[in-house]
Short mmCIF file of C-alpha atoms in Angstrom, two decimals:
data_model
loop_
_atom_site.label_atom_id
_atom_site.label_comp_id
_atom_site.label_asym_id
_atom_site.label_seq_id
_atom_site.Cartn_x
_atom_site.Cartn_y
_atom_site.Cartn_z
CA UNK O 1 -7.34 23.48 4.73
CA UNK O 2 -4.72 23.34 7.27
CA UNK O 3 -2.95 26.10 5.93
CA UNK O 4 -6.32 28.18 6.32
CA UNK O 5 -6.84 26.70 9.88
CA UNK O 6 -3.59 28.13 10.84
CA UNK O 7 -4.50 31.57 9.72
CA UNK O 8 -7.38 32.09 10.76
CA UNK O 9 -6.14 31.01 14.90
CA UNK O 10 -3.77 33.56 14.38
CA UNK O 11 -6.40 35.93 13.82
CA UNK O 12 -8.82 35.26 15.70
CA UNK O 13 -6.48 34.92 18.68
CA UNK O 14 -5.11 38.81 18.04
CA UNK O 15 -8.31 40.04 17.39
CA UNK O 16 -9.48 38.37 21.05
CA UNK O 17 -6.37 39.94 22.66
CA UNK O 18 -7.04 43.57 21.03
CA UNK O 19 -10.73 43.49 22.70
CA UNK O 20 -10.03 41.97 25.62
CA UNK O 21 -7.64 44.84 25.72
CA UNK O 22 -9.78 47.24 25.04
CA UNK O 23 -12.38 46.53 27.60
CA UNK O 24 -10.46 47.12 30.69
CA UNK O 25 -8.99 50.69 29.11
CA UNK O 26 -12.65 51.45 27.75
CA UNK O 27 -14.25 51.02 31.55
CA UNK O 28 -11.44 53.64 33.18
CA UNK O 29 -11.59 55.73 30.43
CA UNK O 30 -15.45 55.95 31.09
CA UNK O 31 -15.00 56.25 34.76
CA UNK O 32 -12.49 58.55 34.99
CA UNK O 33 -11.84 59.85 31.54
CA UNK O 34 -9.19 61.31 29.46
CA UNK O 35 -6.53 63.72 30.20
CA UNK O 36 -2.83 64.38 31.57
CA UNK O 37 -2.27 63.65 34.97
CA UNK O 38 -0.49 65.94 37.22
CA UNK O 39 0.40 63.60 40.17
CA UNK O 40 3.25 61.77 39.78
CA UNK O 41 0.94 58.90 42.33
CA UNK O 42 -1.71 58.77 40.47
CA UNK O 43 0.12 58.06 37.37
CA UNK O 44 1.31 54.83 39.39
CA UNK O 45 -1.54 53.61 40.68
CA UNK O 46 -2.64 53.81 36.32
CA UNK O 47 0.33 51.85 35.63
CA UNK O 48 -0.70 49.53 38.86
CA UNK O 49 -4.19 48.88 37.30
CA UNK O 50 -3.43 48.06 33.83
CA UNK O 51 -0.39 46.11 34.65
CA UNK O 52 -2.81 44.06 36.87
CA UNK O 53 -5.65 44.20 34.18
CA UNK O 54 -3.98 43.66 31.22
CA UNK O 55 -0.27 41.67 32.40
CA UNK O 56 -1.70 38.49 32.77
CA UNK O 57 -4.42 38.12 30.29
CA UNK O 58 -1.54 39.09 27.65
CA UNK O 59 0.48 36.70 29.25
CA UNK O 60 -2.36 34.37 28.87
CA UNK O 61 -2.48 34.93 25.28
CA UNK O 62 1.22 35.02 24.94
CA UNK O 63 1.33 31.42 25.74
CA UNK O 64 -1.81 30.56 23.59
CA UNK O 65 0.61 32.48 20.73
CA UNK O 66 3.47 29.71 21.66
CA UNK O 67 1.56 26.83 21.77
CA UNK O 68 0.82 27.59 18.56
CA UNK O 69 3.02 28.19 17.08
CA UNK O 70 4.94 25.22 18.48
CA UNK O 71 1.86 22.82 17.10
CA UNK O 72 2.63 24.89 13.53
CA UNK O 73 5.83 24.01 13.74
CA UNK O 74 5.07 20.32 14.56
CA UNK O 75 2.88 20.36 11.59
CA UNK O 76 5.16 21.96 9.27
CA UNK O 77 8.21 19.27 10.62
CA UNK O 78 5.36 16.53 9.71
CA UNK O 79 4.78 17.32 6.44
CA UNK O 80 8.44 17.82 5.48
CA UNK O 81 9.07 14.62 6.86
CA UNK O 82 6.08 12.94 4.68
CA UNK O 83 7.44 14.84 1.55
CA UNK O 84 10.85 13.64 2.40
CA UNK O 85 9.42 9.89 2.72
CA UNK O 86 7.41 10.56 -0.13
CA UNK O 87 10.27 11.67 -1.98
CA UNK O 88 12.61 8.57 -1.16
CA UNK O 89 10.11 5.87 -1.85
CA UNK O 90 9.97 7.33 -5.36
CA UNK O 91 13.54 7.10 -5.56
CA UNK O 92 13.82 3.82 -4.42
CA UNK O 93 10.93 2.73 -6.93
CA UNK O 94 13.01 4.54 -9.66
CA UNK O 95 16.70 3.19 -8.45
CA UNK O 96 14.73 -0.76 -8.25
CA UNK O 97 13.48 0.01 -11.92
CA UNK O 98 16.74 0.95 -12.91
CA UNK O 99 18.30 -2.17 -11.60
CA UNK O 100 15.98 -4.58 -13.11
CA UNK O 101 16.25 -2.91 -16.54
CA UNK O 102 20.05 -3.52 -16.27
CA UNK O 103 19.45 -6.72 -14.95
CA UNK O 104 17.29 -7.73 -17.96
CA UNK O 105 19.33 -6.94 -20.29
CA UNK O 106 22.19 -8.61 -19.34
CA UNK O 107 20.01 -11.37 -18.92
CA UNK O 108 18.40 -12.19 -22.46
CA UNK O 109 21.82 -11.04 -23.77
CA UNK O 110 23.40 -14.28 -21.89
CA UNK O 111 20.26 -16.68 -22.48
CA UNK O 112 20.50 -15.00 -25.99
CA UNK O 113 24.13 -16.33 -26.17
CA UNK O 114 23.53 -19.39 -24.80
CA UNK O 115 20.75 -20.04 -27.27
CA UNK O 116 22.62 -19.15 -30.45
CA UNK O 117 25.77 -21.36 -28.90
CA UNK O 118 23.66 -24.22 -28.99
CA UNK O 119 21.91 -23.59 -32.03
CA UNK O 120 25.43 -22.97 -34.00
CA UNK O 121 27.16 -25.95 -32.41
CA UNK O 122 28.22 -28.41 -34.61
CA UNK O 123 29.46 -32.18 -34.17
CA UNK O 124 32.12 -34.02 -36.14
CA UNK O 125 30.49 -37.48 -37.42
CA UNK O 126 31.84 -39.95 -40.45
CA UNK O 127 33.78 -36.77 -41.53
CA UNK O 128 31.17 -34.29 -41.83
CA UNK O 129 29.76 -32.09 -39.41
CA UNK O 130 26.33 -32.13 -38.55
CA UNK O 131 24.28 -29.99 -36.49
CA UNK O 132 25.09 -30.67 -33.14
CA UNK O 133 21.28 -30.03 -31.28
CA UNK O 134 19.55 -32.26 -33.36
CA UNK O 135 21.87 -35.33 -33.15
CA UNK O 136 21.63 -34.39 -29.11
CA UNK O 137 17.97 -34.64 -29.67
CA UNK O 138 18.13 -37.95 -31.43
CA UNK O 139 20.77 -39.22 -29.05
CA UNK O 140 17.99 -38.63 -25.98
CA UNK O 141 14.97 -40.28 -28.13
CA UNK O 142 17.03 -43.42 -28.82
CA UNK O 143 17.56 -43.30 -24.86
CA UNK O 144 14.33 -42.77 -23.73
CA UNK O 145 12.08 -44.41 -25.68
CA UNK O 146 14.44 -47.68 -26.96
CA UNK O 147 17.07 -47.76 -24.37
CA UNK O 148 20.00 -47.38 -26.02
CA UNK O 149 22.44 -45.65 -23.86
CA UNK O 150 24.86 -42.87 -24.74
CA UNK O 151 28.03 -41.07 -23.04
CA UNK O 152 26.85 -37.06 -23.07
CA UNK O 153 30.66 -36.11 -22.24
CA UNK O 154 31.46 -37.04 -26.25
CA UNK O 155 29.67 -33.49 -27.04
CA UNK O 156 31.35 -31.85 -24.37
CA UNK O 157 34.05 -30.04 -26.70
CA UNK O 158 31.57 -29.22 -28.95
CA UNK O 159 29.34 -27.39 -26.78
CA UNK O 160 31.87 -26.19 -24.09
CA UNK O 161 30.99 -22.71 -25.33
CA UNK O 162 27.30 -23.75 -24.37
CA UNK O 163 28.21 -25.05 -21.38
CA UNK O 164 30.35 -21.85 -20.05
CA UNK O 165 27.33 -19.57 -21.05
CA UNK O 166 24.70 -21.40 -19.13
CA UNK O 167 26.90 -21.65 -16.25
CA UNK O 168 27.52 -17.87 -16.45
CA UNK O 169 23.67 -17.54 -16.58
CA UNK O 170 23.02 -19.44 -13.50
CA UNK O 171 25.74 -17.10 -11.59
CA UNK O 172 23.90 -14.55 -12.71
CA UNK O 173 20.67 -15.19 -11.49
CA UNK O 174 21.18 -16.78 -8.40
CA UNK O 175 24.10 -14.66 -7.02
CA UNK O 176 23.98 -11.16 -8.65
CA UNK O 177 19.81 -10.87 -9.13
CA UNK O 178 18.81 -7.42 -7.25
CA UNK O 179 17.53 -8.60 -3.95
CA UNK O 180 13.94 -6.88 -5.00
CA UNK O 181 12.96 -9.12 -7.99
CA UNK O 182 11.28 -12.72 -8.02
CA UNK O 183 14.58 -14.81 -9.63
CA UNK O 184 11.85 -18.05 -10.45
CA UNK O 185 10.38 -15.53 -12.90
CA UNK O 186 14.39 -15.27 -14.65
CA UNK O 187 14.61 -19.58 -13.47
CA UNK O 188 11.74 -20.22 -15.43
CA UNK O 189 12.20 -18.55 -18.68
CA UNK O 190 15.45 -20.28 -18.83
CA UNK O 191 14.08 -23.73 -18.09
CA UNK O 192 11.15 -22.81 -21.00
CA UNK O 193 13.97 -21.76 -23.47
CA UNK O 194 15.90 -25.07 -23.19
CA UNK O 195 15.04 -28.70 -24.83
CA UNK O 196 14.71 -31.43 -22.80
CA UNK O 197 17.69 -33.35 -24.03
CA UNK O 198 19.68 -30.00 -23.77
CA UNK O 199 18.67 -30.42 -20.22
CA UNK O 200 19.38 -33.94 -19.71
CA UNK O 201 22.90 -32.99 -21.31
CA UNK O 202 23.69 -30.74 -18.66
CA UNK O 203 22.33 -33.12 -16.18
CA UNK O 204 25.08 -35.86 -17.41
CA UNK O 205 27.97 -33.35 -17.53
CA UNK O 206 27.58 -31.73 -14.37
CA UNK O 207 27.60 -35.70 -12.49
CA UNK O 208 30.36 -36.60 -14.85
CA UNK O 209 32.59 -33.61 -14.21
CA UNK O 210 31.53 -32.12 -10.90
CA UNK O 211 30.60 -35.43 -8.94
CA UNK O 212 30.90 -33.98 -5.41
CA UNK O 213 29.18 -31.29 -5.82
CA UNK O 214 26.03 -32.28 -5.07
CA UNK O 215 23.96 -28.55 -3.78
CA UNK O 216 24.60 -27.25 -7.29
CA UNK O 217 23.24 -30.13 -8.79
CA UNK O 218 20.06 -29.91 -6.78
CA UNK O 219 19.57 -26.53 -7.46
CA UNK O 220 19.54 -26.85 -10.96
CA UNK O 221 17.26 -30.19 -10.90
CA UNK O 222 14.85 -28.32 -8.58
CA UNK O 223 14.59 -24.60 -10.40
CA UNK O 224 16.34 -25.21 -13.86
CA UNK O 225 14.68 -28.49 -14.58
CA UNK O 226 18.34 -30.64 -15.40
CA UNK O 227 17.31 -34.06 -15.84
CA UNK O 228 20.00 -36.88 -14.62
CA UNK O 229 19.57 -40.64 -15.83
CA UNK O 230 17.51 -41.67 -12.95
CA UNK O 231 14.87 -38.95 -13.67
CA UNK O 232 14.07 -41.13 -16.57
CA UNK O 233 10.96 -43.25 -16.28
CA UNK O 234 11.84 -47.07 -16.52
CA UNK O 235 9.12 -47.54 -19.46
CA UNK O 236 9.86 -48.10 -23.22
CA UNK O 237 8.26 -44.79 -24.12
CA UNK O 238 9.59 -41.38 -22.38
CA UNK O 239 7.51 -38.27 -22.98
CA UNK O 240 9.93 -35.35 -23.92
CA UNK O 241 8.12 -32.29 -23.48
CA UNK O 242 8.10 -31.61 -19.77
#
């Protein structure tokens, strides 16, 4: 429609200028006809009257020709400049797509490690080994709902694999996550794919271990959900599943 618009001014202002052109040589040729003058004046004072006829109204329509082409122009600069926006703001939607696809999967591949380190870790009791997540999860019953108190460090060698991985996944989220995605979203799935007394267990090492450092800890209470002993509800019973 623009395109059209355009156009057709163009036209419309030429076809104005050749009438308006024509009129004033249409009245003198009507008054005083065709033909070949043979006074040099006279051919001056022809020159005289259409320079004063016709100069300014084609320097009237001269101008109207620059304006607009000037406003074409303008419009032509505008929409280069929308397709150019246009253009990077699908680039940036593909470049942020790009970055959270890499940042996914090195994600699930750490919480993926960390999972199977846990799951594979094993504990040295009476001689035998036993499976190191469950005795963890017995360990934390026996504390919470009869009291019975327990030093998380013993397990520390056993799961110091564990323990390096879920570190590494913390650092991952909270100091190389592209600045354009929601990090409680990457928070929370880790917080759903650990057990409670994995949890507590990390609670226990990091106060045992890293005692002054008391920001981390907070951060990991607050979005990671790492229980510490006085989390613990003074009652006999202690639900697990939150």
């Amino acid at each position: 429609m623009q395109k059209f618009f355009s156009i057709r001014s163009i036209i419309i202002t030429l076809v104005l200028i050749l009438i308006l052109s024509a009129i004033p040589i249409g009245l003198y040729i009507y008054k005083f006809g065709v033909g070949l003058l043979g006074d040099m004046k006279k051919w001056a004072d022809v020159g005289t009257f259409f320079g004063g006829v016709l100069g300014p109204a084609f320097t009237f329509f001269s101008t109207i020709l620059l304006l607009i082409t000037v406003y074409l122009t303008n419009q032509s600069l505008l929409r280069s400049q929308d397709s150019l926006k246009q253009s990077q703001d699908a680039l940036q939607i593909q470049q942020n797509l790009a970055e959270k696809q890499s940042f996914d999967s090195l994600f699930f591949n750490q919480l993926q490690m960390l999972l199977e380190h846990i799951r594979t870790a094993k504990y040295k009791e009476n001689d035998k080994f036993v499976n190191l997540d469950s005795r963890l999860s017995e360990k934390f019953k026996d504390l919470t709902q009869q009291g019975k108190n327990f030093d998380a460090l013993i397990f520390l060698p056993y799961l110091s694999q564990a323990n390096e991985a879920f570190n590494q996944l913390v650092i991952l989220i909270e100091n190389h996550a592209p600045n354009h995605i929601n990090k409680n979203m990457y928070r929370d799935t880790v917080r759903a794919n650990l057990s409670v007394h994995f949890r507590f267990y990390i609670g226990q090492v990091w106060i045992k271990t890293s005692p002054s450092d008391v920001q981390h800890r907070i951060l990991l209470h607050k979005y990671y959900g790492i229980i510490q002993r006085e989390d613990l509800p003074q009652t006999s019973k202690f639900e697990t599943r939150f």
